[in-house]
Tab-separated table of C-alpha atoms in Angstrom:
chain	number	residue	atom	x	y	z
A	1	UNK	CA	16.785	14.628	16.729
A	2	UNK	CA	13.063	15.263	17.041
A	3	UNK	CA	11.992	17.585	19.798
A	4	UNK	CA	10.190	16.406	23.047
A	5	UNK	CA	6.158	17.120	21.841
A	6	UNK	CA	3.638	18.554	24.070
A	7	UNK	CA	0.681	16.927	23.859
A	8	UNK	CA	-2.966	18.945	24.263
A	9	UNK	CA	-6.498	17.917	23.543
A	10	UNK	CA	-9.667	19.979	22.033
A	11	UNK	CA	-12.966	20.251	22.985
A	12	UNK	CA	-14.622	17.383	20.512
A	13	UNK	CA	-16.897	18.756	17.818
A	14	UNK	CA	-20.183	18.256	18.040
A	15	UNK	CA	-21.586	16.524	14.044
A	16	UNK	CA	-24.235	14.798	12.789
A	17	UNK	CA	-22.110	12.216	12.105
A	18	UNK	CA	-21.220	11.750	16.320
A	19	UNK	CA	-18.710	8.995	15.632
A	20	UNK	CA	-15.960	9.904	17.750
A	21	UNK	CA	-15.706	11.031	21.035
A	22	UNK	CA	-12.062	12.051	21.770
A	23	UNK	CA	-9.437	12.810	19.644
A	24	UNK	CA	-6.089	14.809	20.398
A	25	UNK	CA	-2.468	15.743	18.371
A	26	UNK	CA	0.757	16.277	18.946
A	27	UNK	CA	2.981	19.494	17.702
A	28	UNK	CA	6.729	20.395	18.486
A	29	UNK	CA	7.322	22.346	20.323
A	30	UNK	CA	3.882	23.936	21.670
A	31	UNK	CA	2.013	24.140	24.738
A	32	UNK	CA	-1.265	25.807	24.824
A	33	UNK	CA	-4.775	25.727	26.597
A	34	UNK	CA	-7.518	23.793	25.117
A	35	UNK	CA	-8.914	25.842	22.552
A	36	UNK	CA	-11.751	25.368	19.505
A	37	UNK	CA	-12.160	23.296	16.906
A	38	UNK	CA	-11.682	25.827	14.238
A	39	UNK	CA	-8.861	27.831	15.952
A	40	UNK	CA	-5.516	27.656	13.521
A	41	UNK	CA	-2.915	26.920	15.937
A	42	UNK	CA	0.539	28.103	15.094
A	43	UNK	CA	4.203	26.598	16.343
A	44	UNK	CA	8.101	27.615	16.554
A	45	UNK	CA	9.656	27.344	12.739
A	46	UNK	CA	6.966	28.853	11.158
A	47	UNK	CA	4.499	25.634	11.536
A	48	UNK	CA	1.002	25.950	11.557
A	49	UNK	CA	-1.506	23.265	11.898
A	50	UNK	CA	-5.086	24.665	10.709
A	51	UNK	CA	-8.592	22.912	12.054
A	52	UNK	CA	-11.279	23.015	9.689
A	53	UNK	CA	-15.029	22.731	10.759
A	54	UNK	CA	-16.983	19.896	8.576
A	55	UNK	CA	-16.903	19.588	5.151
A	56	UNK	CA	-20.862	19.536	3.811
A	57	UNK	CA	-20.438	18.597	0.251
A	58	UNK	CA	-23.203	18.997	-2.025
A	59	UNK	CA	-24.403	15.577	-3.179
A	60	UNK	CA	-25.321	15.481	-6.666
A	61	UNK	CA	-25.688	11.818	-7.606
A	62	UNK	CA	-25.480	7.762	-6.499
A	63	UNK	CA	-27.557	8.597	-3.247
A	64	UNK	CA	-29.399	11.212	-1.346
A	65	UNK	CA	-29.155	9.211	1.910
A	66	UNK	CA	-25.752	10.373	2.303
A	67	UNK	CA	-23.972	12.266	5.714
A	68	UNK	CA	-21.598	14.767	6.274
A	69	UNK	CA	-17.939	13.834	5.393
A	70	UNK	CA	-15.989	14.856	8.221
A	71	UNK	CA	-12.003	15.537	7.861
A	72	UNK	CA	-10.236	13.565	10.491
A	73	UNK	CA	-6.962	15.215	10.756
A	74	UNK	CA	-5.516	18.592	10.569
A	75	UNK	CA	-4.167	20.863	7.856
A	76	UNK	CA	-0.770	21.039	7.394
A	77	UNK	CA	1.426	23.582	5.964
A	78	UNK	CA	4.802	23.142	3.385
A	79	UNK	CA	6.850	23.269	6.097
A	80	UNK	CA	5.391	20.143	7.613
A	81	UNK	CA	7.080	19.680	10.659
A	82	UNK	CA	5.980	17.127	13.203
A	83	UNK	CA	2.704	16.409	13.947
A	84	UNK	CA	0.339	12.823	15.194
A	85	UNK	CA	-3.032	12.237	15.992
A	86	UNK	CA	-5.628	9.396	17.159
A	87	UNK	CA	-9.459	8.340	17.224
A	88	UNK	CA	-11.822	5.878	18.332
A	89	UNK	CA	-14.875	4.944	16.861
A	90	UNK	CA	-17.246	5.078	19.420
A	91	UNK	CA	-18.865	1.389	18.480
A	92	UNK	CA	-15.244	0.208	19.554
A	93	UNK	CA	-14.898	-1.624	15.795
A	94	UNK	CA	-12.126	0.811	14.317
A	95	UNK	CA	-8.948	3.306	15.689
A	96	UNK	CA	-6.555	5.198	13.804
A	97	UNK	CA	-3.547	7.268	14.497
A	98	UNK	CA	-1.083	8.767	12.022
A	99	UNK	CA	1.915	10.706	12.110
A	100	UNK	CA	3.788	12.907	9.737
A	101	UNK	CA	7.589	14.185	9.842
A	102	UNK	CA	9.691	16.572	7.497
A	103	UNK	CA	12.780	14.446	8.934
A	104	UNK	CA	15.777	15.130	7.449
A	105	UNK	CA	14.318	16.897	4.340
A	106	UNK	CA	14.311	20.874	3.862
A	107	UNK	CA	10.579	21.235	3.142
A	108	UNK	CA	7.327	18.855	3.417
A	109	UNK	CA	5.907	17.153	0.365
A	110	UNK	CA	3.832	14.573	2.093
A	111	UNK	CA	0.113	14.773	2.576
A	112	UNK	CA	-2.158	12.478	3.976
A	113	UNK	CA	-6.044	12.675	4.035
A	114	UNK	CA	-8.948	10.705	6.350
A	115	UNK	CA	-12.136	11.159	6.041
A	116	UNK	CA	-15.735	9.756	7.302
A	117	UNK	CA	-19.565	9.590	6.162
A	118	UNK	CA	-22.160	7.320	6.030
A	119	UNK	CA	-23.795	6.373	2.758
A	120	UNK	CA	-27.177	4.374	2.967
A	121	UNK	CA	-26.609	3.312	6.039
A	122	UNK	CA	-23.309	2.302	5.691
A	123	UNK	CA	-20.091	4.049	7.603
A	124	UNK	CA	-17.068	4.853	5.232
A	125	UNK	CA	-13.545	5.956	5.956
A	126	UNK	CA	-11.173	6.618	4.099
A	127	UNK	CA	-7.125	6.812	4.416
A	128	UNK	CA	-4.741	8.268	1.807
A	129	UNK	CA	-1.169	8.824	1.799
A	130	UNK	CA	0.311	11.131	-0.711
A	131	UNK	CA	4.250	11.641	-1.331
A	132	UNK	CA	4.549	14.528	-3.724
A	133	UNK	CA	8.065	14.644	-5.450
A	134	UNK	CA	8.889	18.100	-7.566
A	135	UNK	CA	7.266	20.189	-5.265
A	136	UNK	CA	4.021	19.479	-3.198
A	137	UNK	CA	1.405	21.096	-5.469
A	138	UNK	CA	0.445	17.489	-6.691
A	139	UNK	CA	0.316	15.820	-3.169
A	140	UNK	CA	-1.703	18.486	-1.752
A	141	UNK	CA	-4.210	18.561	-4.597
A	142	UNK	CA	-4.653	15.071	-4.478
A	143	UNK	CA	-5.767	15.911	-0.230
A	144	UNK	CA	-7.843	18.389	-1.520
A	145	UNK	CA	-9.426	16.339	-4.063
A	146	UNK	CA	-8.926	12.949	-4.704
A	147	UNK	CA	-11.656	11.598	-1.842
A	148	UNK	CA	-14.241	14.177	-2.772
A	149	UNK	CA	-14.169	13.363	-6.264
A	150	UNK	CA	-14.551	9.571	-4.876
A	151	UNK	CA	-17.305	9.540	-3.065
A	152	UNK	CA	-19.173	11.990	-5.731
A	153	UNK	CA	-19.143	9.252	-8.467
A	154	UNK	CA	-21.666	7.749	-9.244
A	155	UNK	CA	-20.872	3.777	-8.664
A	156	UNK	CA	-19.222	4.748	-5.432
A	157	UNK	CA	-20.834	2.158	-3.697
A	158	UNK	CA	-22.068	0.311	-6.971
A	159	UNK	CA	-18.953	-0.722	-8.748
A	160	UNK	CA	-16.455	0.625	-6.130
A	161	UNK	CA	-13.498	-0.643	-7.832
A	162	UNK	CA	-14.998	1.264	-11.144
A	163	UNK	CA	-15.504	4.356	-9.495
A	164	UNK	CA	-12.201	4.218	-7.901
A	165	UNK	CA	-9.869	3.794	-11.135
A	166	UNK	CA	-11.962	6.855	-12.998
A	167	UNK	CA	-11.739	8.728	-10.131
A	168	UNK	CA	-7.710	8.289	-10.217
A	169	UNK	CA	-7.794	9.361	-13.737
A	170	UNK	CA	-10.034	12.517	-13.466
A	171	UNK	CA	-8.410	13.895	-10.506
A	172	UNK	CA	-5.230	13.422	-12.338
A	173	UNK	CA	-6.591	15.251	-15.611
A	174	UNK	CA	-8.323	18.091	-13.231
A	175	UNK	CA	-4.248	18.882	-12.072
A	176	UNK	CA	-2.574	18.643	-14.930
A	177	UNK	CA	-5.422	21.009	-16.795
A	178	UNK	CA	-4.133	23.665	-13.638
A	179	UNK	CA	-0.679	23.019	-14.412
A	180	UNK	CA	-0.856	23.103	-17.668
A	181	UNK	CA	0.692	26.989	-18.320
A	182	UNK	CA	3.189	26.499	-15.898
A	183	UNK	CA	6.710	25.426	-15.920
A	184	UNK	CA	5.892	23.418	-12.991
A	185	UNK	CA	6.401	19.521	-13.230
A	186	UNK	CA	5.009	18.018	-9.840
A	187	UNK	CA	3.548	14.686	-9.363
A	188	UNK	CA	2.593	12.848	-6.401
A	189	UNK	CA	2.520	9.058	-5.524
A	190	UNK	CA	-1.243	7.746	-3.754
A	191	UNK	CA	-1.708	5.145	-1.700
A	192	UNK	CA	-5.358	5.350	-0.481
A	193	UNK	CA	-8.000	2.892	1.505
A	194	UNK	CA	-11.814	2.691	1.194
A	195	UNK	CA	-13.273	0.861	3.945
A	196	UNK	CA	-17.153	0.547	3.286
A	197	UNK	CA	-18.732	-1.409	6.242
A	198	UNK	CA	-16.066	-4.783	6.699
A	199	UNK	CA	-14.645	-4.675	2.975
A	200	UNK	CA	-11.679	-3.258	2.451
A	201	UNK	CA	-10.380	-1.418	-0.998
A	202	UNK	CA	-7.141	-0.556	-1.640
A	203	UNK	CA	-5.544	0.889	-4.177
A	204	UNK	CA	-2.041	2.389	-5.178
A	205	UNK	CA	-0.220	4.795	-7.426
A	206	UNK	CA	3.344	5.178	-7.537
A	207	UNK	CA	5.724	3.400	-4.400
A	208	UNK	CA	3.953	4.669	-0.983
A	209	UNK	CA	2.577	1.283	0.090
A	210	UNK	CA	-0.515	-0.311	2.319
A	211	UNK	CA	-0.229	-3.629	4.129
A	212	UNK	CA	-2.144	-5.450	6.349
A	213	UNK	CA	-1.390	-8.046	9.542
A	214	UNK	CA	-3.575	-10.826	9.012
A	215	UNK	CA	-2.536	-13.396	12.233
A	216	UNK	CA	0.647	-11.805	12.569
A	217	UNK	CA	1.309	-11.834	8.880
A	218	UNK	CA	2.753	-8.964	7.255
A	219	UNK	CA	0.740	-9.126	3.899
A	220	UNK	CA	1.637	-6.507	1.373
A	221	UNK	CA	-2.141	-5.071	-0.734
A	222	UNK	CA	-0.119	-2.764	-2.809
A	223	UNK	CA	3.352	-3.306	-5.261
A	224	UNK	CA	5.149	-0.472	-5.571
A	225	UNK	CA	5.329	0.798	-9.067
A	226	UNK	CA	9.105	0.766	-9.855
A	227	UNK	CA	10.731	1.551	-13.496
A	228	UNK	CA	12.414	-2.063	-13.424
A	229	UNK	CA	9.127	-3.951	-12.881
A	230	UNK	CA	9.137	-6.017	-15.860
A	231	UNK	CA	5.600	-5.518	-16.540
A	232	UNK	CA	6.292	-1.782	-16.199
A	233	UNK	CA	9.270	-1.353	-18.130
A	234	UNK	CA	7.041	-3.541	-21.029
A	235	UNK	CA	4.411	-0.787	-20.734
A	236	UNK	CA	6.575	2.379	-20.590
A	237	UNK	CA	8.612	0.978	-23.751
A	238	UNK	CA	5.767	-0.326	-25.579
A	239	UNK	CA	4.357	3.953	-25.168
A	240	UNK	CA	7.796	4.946	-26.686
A	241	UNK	CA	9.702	5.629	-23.600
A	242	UNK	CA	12.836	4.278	-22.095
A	243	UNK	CA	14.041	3.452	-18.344
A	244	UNK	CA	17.527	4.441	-17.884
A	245	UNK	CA	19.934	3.817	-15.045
A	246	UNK	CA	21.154	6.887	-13.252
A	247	UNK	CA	21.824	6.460	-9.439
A	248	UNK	CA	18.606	3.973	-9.905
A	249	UNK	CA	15.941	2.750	-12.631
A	250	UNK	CA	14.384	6.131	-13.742
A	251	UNK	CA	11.478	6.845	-16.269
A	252	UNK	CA	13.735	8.798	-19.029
A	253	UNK	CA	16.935	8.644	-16.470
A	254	UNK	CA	14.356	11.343	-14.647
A	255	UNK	CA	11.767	9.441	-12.605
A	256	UNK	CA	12.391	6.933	-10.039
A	257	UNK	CA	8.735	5.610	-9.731
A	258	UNK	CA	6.823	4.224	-13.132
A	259	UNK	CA	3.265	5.867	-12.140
A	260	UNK	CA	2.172	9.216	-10.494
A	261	UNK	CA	-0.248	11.964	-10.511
A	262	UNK	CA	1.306	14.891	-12.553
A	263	UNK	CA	4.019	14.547	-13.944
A	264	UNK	CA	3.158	16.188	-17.453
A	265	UNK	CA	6.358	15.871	-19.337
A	266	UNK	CA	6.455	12.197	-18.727
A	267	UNK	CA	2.284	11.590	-18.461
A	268	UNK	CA	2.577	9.340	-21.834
A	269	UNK	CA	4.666	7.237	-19.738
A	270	UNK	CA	3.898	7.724	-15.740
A	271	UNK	CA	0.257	6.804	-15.868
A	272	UNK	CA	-2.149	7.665	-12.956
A	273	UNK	CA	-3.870	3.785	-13.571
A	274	UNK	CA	-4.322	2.708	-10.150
A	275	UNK	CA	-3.648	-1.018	-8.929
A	276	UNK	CA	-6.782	-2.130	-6.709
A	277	UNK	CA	-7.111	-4.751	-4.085
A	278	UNK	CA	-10.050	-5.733	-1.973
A	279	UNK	CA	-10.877	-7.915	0.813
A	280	UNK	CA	-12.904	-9.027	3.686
A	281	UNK	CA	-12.101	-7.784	6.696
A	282	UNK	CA	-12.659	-11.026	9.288
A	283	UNK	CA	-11.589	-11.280	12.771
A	284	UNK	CA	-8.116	-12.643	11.756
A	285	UNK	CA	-7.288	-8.989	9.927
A	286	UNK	CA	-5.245	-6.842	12.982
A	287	UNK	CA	-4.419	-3.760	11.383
A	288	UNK	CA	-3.816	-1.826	8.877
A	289	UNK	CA	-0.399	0.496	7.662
A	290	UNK	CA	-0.245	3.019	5.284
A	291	UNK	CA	3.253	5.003	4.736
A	292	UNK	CA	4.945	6.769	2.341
A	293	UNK	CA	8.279	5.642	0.900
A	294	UNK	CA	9.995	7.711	3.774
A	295	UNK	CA	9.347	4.992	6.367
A	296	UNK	CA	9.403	1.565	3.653
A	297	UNK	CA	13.052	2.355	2.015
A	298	UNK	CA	14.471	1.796	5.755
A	299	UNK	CA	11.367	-0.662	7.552
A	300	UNK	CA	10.681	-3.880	6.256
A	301	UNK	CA	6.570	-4.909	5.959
A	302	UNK	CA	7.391	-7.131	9.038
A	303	UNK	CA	9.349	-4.793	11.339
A	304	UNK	CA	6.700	-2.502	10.363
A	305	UNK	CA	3.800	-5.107	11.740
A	306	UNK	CA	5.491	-5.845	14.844
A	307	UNK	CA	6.501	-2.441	15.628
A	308	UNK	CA	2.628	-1.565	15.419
A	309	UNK	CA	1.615	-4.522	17.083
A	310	UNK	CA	2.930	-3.959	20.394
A	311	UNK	CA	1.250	-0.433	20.859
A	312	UNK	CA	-2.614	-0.575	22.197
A	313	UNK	CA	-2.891	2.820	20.561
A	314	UNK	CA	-2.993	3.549	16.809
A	315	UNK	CA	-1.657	7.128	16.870
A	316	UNK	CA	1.630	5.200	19.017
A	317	UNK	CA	2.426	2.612	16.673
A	318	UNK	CA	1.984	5.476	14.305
A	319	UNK	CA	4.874	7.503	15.964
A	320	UNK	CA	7.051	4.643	16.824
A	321	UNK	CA	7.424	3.844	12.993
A	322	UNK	CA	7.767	7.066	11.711
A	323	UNK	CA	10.675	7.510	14.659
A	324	UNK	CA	11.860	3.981	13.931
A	325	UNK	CA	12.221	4.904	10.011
A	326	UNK	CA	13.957	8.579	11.461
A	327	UNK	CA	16.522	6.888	13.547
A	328	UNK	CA	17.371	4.192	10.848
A	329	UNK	CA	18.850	6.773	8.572
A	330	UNK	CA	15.744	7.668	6.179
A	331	UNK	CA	16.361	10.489	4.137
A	332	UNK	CA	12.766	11.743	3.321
A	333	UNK	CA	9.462	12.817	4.555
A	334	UNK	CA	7.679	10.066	6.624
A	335	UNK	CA	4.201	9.931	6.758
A	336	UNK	CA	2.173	6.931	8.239
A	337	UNK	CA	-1.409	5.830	9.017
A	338	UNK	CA	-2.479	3.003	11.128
A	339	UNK	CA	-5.962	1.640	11.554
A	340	UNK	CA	-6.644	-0.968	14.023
A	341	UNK	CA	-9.494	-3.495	13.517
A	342	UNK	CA	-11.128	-3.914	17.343
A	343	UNK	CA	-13.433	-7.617	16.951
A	344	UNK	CA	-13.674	-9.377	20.045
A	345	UNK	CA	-13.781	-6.548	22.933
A	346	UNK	CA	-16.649	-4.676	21.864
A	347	UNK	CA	-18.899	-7.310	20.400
A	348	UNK	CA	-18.139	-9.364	23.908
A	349	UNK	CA	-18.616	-6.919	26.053
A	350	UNK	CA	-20.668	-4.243	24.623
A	351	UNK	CA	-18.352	-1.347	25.300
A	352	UNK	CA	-19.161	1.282	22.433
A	353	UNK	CA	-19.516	4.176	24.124
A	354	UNK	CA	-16.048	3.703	26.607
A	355	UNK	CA	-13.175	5.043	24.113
A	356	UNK	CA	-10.714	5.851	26.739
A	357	UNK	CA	-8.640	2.907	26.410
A	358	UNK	CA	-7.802	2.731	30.156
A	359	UNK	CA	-11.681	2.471	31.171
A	360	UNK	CA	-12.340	-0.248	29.035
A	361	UNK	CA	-9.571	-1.967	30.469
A	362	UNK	CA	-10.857	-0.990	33.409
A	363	UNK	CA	-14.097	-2.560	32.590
A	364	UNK	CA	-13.060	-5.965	30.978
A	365	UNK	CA	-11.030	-6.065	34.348
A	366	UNK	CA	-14.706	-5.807	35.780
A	367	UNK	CA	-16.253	-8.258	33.544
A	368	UNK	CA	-13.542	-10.692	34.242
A	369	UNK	CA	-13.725	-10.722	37.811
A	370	UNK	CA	-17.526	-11.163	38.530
A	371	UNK	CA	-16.988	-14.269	35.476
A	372	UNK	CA	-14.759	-15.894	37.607
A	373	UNK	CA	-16.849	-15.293	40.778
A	374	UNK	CA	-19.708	-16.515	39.034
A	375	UNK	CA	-18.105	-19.688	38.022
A	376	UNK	CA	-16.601	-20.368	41.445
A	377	UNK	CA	-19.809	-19.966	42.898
């Protein structure tokens, strides 16, 4: 059973990006007084959850009119533990809350990355999910990497979908060139989000998934990549490999997923290639979910929608899945994103400064009223 969380802001961190105005975590159990932005914070069971300040990377090519990327979320150790968090974009377009359990697992293997920046002109976040399996070396790289190499390529913004498949393939080669003299074999799945003004990217290695609700609609953007996929058993035979029953449809009777990062003894077969999706996102587009396999072997896509849809907050639907997927029996690490798309309030009302969601309902309240007193009069 998960422990009753204490809940604590920090003092928000003054950028040059100044896109978000309030942002706060949970931890289990800890209380403490508000502290810095940089001040590691340490838990019972060994957790430790470490704030970083910006990350000023050193542009080197596609533009020089690019900002800051700014980590959205805090380091987390092996252990894992429990841990949530939640922002507002202070134009009132975008939220986003995730949460991350070890559940019933003996050590953490999922990661999860979100970052911001603008590039000419343009605000871009990105969301990544990353289930490790063999260890967590993989998974974490991929945190440490896999964005950074992104938004360094060249046709970032030119040929995104380009620049997002090469950038799967070198951040693969980088690990496996580190791993190469060891007797290591970890590999991570990736299911990562690029959203570049109102178009959407998505793209997906190995069986963490991304959905969207589009009027309700559960709408999967990502297949997981399974051994028994006909197309993917084709292409892992075709290479001179097998998939074997044992328990389920393994890669060699060893790997239950047909593409990963890592992986060496099985990289002729388990390819990094990353499926891509992209789309418009219109007023009809609700949210977005991102989760590792943790939460999708026990939630359907549509429990998952509904369950988010009935929380105002991002960083609650977040929780309620990952304890939803918990309760129902799920065996692994859970790790979830959620990104709500905000069209009507803000653009209606103007309210891009007011993140706290109880003053802008506060404020439409407002609105509404001196509407109707106008109209009666």
């Amino acid at each position: 059973m998960l422990r009753k969380a204490t809940t604590f802001s920090l003092l928000p961190h003054i950028s040059p990006l100044s896109c978000l105005s309030h942002f706060c975590f949970l931890v289990a159990p800890y209380s403490a007084p508000i502290l810095p932005f940089s001040t590691p914070i340490a838990g019972l069971d060994g957790m430790q959850l470490q704030y970083q300040e910006c990350d000023f990377l050193g542009w080197t090519c596609a533009s020089e009119n690019r900002r800051p990327v700014v980590d959205k979320h805090p380091e987390k150790n092996e252990d894992g533990g429990y841990a949530s968090g939640g922002w507002k974009s202070d134009d009132g377009k975008l939220s986003w809350g995730y949460s991350s359990i070890r559940g019933k697992r003996a050590t953490m293997e999922d990661f999860f990355d979100i970052k911001m920046s603008k590039v000419d002109g343009q605000t871009v976040c990105l969301f990544g999910i990353f289930d490790g399996h063999g260890g967590s070396r993989a998974a974490e790289f991929l945190k440490d990497h896999l964005f950074e190499n992104l938004m360094k390529h060249p046709k970032f913004l030119m040929d995104t979908k380009v620049a997002i498949s090469e950038t799967y393939q070198r951040t693969d080669a980088e690990f496996l060139s580190l791993e190469k003299e060891t007797s290591r074999d970890d590999g991570s799945t990736a299911s990562t989000a690029l959203l570049v003004g109102n178009h959407l990217y998505v793209a997906n290695v190995g069986d963490s998934r991304a959905i969207i609700s589009k009027g309700g609609e559960a709408i999967p953007l990502s297949e997981d990549h399974k051994p028994n996929r006909t197309d993917e058993r084709r292409r892992i035979e075709k290479a001179g490999g097998v998939v074997m029953w044992a328990g389920t449809w393994r890669v060699g009777g060893v790997l239950a997923m047909s593409r990963a990062f890592g992986n060496k003894m099985l990289k002729q077969f388990v390819v990094a290639d990353p499926d891509i999706q992209d789309l418009e996102v219109d007023k009809d587009v609700e949210l977005l979910i991102l989760a590792s396999d943790g939460l999708w072997d026990v939630v359907r896509n549509e429990d998952a929608v509904l369950v988010a849809g009935k929380e105002e907050e991002p960083e609650a639907a977040a929780r309620k899945l990952t304890e939803a997927a918990f309760t129902r029996g799920s065996a692994d690490n859970i790790t979830c994103i959620v990104v709500k798309f905000h069209h009507d309030d803000a653009e209606k009302y103007g309210l891009c400064a007011v993140s706290n969601p109880l003053q802008r309902s506060d404020i439409l309240r407002g609105y509404e009223a001196i509407a109707n007193m106008k109209i009666k009069g």
